[in-house]
PDB file of N, CA and C in Angstrom:
ATOM      1  N   MET A1134       1.172 -50.475   3.851  1.00 71.00           N
ATOM      2  CA  MET A1134       0.842 -48.646   3.833  1.00 71.00           C
ATOM      3  C   MET A1134      -0.401 -48.876   2.933  1.00 71.00           C
ATOM      4  N   SER A1135      -0.922 -48.386   3.032  1.00 92.00           N
ATOM      5  CA  SER A1135      -2.187 -47.880   1.840  1.00 92.00           C
ATOM      6  C   SER A1135      -1.464 -46.715   0.913  1.00 92.00           C
ATOM      7  N   MET A1136      -2.194 -46.503  -0.385  1.00 92.00           N
ATOM      8  CA  MET A1136      -1.426 -45.371  -0.940  1.00 92.00           C
ATOM      9  C   MET A1136      -2.442 -44.225  -0.565  1.00 92.00           C
ATOM     10  N   ILE A1137      -3.463 -43.989  -0.185  1.00 92.00           N
ATOM     11  CA  ILE A1137      -4.152 -43.620   0.540  1.00 92.00           C
ATOM     12  C   ILE A1137      -3.259 -42.912   1.185  1.00 92.00           C
ATOM     13  N   GLU A1138      -2.310 -43.395   2.613  1.00 93.00           N
ATOM     14  CA  GLU A1138      -1.483 -43.253   3.519  1.00 93.00           C
ATOM     15  C   GLU A1138      -0.938 -42.682   3.281  1.00 93.00           C
ATOM     16  N   ARG A1139       0.197 -43.562   1.923  1.00 92.00           N
ATOM     17  CA  ARG A1139       1.362 -42.275   1.263  1.00 92.00           C
ATOM     18  C   ARG A1139       0.719 -41.368   1.214  1.00 92.00           C
ATOM     19  N   ILE A1140      -0.196 -40.322   0.435  1.00 92.00           N
ATOM     20  CA  ILE A1140      -0.041 -39.719  -0.468  1.00 92.00           C
ATOM     21  C   ILE A1140      -0.653 -38.364   1.219  1.00 92.00           C
ATOM     22  N   ARG A1141      -1.450 -38.117   2.018  1.00 93.00           N
ATOM     23  CA  ARG A1141      -1.848 -37.928   3.479  1.00 93.00           C
ATOM     24  C   ARG A1141      -0.512 -37.899   4.276  1.00 93.00           C
ATOM     25  N   ASN A1142       0.478 -38.745   3.961  1.00 92.00           N
ATOM     26  CA  ASN A1142       1.602 -38.422   4.853  1.00 92.00           C
ATOM     27  C   ASN A1142       2.835 -37.484   3.715  1.00 92.00           C
ATOM     28  N   ARG A1143       2.784 -37.798   2.506  1.00 93.00           N
ATOM     29  CA  ARG A1143       3.706 -36.601   2.160  1.00 93.00           C
ATOM     30  C   ARG A1143       2.859 -35.469   2.266  1.00 93.00           C
ATOM     31  N   ARG A1144       2.117 -34.747   2.144  1.00 94.00           N
ATOM     32  CA  ARG A1144       1.442 -34.058   1.826  1.00 94.00           C
ATOM     33  C   ARG A1144       1.167 -33.080   3.530  1.00 94.00           C
ATOM     34  N   ASP A1145       1.109 -33.518   4.461  1.00 92.00           N
ATOM     35  CA  ASP A1145       2.150 -32.756   6.021  1.00 92.00           C
ATOM     36  C   ASP A1145       3.156 -32.979   5.874  1.00 92.00           C
ATOM     37  N   ALA A1146       4.138 -33.580   5.462  1.00 90.00           N
ATOM     38  CA  ALA A1146       5.926 -33.475   4.901  1.00 90.00           C
ATOM     39  C   ALA A1146       6.048 -32.171   4.235  1.00 90.00           C
ATOM     40  N   ASN A1147       5.020 -31.997   3.031  1.00 92.00           N
ATOM     41  CA  ASN A1147       5.270 -30.581   2.716  1.00 92.00           C
ATOM     42  C   ASN A1147       5.108 -29.679   3.027  1.00 92.00           C
ATOM     43  N   ARG A1148       3.637 -29.701   4.171  1.00 93.00           N
ATOM     44  CA  ARG A1148       3.195 -28.127   5.170  1.00 93.00           C
ATOM     45  C   ARG A1148       3.361 -28.054   6.314  1.00 93.00           C
ATOM     46  N   ARG A1149       4.473 -29.487   6.950  1.00 89.00           N
ATOM     47  CA  ARG A1149       5.387 -29.791   7.218  1.00 89.00           C
ATOM     48  C   ARG A1149       7.307 -28.764   6.781  1.00 89.00           C
ATOM     49  N   ALA A1150       7.253 -28.607   6.369  1.00 89.00           N
ATOM     50  CA  ALA A1150       8.658 -27.974   5.676  1.00 89.00           C
ATOM     51  C   ALA A1150       8.288 -26.819   5.008  1.00 89.00           C
ATOM     52  N   ARG A1151       6.905 -26.453   4.813  1.00 93.00           N
ATOM     53  CA  ARG A1151       7.110 -24.929   4.135  1.00 93.00           C
ATOM     54  C   ARG A1151       6.684 -24.024   5.805  1.00 93.00           C
ATOM     55  N   ALA A1152       6.463 -24.506   7.180  1.00 90.00           N
ATOM     56  CA  ALA A1152       6.623 -24.009   7.816  1.00 90.00           C
ATOM     57  C   ALA A1152       7.453 -24.182   8.389  1.00 90.00           C
ATOM     58  N   ILE A1153       7.969 -25.038   8.180  1.00 87.00           N
ATOM     59  CA  ILE A1153       9.888 -24.827   8.754  1.00 87.00           C
ATOM     60  C   ILE A1153      10.511 -23.048   7.707  1.00 87.00           C
ATOM     61  N   GLU A1154       9.978 -23.618   6.587  1.00 89.00           N
ATOM     62  CA  GLU A1154      10.860 -22.634   5.905  1.00 89.00           C
ATOM     63  C   GLU A1154      10.752 -21.344   5.760  1.00 89.00           C
ATOM     64  N   ARG A1155       9.188 -21.311   6.368  1.00 91.00           N
ATOM     65  CA  ARG A1155       8.252 -19.556   6.089  1.00 91.00           C
ATOM     66  C   ARG A1155       9.042 -18.648   7.997  1.00 91.00           C
ATOM     67  N   ALA A1156       8.679 -20.165   8.827  1.00 89.00           N
ATOM     68  CA  ALA A1156       9.560 -19.837  10.338  1.00 89.00           C
ATOM     69  C   ALA A1156      10.652 -19.326   9.921  1.00 89.00           C
ATOM     70  N   LEU A1157      12.390 -20.199   8.969  1.00 87.00           N
ATOM     71  CA  LEU A1157      13.210 -19.440   9.387  1.00 87.00           C
ATOM     72  C   LEU A1157      13.695 -18.135   8.338  1.00 87.00           C
ATOM     73  N   ARG A1158      12.895 -18.425   7.519  1.00 90.00           N
ATOM     74  CA  ARG A1158      12.826 -16.487   6.971  1.00 90.00           C
ATOM     75  C   ARG A1158      12.467 -15.875   7.761  1.00 90.00           C
ATOM     76  N   SER A1159      11.536 -16.070   8.613  1.00 90.00           N
ATOM     77  CA  SER A1159      11.398 -14.786   9.689  1.00 90.00           C
ATOM     78  C   SER A1159      12.331 -14.885  10.940  1.00 90.00           C
ATOM     79  N   ALA A1160      13.220 -15.986  10.519  1.00 87.00           N
ATOM     80  CA  ALA A1160      13.885 -15.721  11.857  1.00 87.00           C
ATOM     81  C   ALA A1160      14.836 -14.853  11.697  1.00 87.00           C
ATOM     82  N   SER A1161      15.006 -14.093  12.824  1.00 87.00           N
ATOM     83  CA  SER A1161      16.122 -12.844  12.811  1.00 87.00           C
ATOM     84  C   SER A1161      17.938 -13.197  12.791  1.00 87.00           C
ATOM     85  N   SER A1162      17.962 -13.558  13.552  1.00 92.00           N
ATOM     86  CA  SER A1162      19.026 -14.150  14.553  1.00 92.00           C
ATOM     87  C   SER A1162      19.580 -15.434  13.851  1.00 92.00           C
ATOM     88  N   PRO A1163      21.203 -16.067  13.493  1.00 91.00           N
ATOM     89  CA  PRO A1163      21.377 -16.905  13.757  1.00 91.00           C
ATOM     90  C   PRO A1163      20.729 -19.004  14.182  1.00 91.00           C
ATOM     91  N   ALA A1164      20.571 -17.777  16.522  1.00 93.00           N
ATOM     92  CA  ALA A1164      20.555 -18.482  17.158  1.00 93.00           C
ATOM     93  C   ALA A1164      19.412 -19.554  17.463  1.00 93.00           C
ATOM     94  N   VAL A1165      18.799 -18.178  16.397  1.00 91.00           N
ATOM     95  CA  VAL A1165      16.507 -18.244  16.332  1.00 91.00           C
ATOM     96  C   VAL A1165      16.833 -19.061  15.536  1.00 91.00           C
ATOM     97  N   ARG A1166      17.678 -18.822  14.017  1.00 90.00           N
ATOM     98  CA  ARG A1166      17.033 -20.000  12.852  1.00 90.00           C
ATOM     99  C   ARG A1166      18.490 -21.160  13.028  1.00 90.00           C
ATOM    100  N   ASP A1167      19.294 -21.345  14.104  1.00 92.00           N
ATOM    101  CA  ASP A1167      19.627 -22.645  14.268  1.00 92.00           C
ATOM    102  C   ASP A1167      18.237 -24.067  15.498  1.00 92.00           C
ATOM    103  N   GLU A1168      17.470 -23.217  15.871  1.00 91.00           N
ATOM    104  CA  GLU A1168      16.786 -23.713  17.052  1.00 91.00           C
ATOM    105  C   GLU A1168      15.741 -24.746  16.497  1.00 91.00           C
ATOM    106  N   ILE A1169      14.869 -23.607  15.868  1.00 86.00           N
ATOM    107  CA  ILE A1169      14.393 -23.454  14.942  1.00 86.00           C
ATOM    108  C   ILE A1169      14.721 -25.183  13.831  1.00 86.00           C
ATOM    109  N   LEU A1170      15.249 -25.003  13.196  1.00 88.00           N
ATOM    110  CA  LEU A1170      15.956 -26.315  12.720  1.00 88.00           C
ATOM    111  C   LEU A1170      16.477 -27.568  13.569  1.00 88.00           C
ATOM    112  N   ALA A1171      16.537 -26.961  15.115  1.00 91.00           N
ATOM    113  CA  ALA A1171      16.367 -28.568  16.468  1.00 91.00           C
ATOM    114  C   ALA A1171      15.311 -29.220  15.944  1.00 91.00           C
ATOM    115  N   ILE A1172      14.733 -27.905  16.490  1.00 87.00           N
ATOM    116  CA  ILE A1172      13.368 -28.840  16.315  1.00 87.00           C
ATOM    117  C   ILE A1172      12.687 -29.431  15.336  1.00 87.00           C
ATOM    118  N   ALA A1173      13.133 -29.227  13.980  1.00 84.00           N
ATOM    119  CA  ALA A1173      12.927 -29.589  12.610  1.00 84.00           C
ATOM    120  C   ALA A1173      12.924 -31.069  12.936  1.00 84.00           C
ATOM    121  N   GLN A1174      14.237 -31.401  13.037  1.00 87.00           N
ATOM    122  CA  GLN A1174      15.425 -32.112  12.695  1.00 87.00           C
ATOM    123  C   GLN A1174      14.635 -33.093  14.036  1.00 87.00           C
ATOM    124  N   ARG A1175      14.105 -32.534  15.011  1.00 86.00           N
ATOM    125  CA  ARG A1175      13.457 -33.772  16.323  1.00 86.00           C
ATOM    126  C   ARG A1175      12.159 -34.642  15.701  1.00 86.00           C
ATOM    127  N   HIS A1176      10.870 -33.497  14.729  1.00 74.00           N
ATOM    128  CA  HIS A1176      10.081 -34.105  15.054  1.00 74.00           C
ATOM    129  C   HIS A1176      10.258 -34.857  13.018  1.00 74.00           C
ATOM    130  N   MET A1177      11.548 -34.920  12.925  1.00 70.00           N
ATOM    131  CA  MET A1177      11.788 -35.742  11.621  1.00 70.00           C
ATOM    132  C   MET A1177      12.009 -37.046  11.555  1.00 70.00           C
ATOM    133  N   HIS A1178      12.644 -37.480  12.859  1.00 69.00           N
ATOM    134  CA  HIS A1178      12.399 -38.667  13.187  1.00 69.00           C
ATOM    135  C   HIS A1178      11.663 -38.930  14.507  1.00 69.00           C
TER     136      HIS A1178
END
């Protein structure tokens, strides 16, 4: 893996993490929060 790819991957991961955090903050109920976390987990692997 090249240096550029590694940097790009990290940037994408950071963007995804921020999007998930924002979604979790705006999630009104625990059920919605669990759903977002489940989806996030699926995308990480």
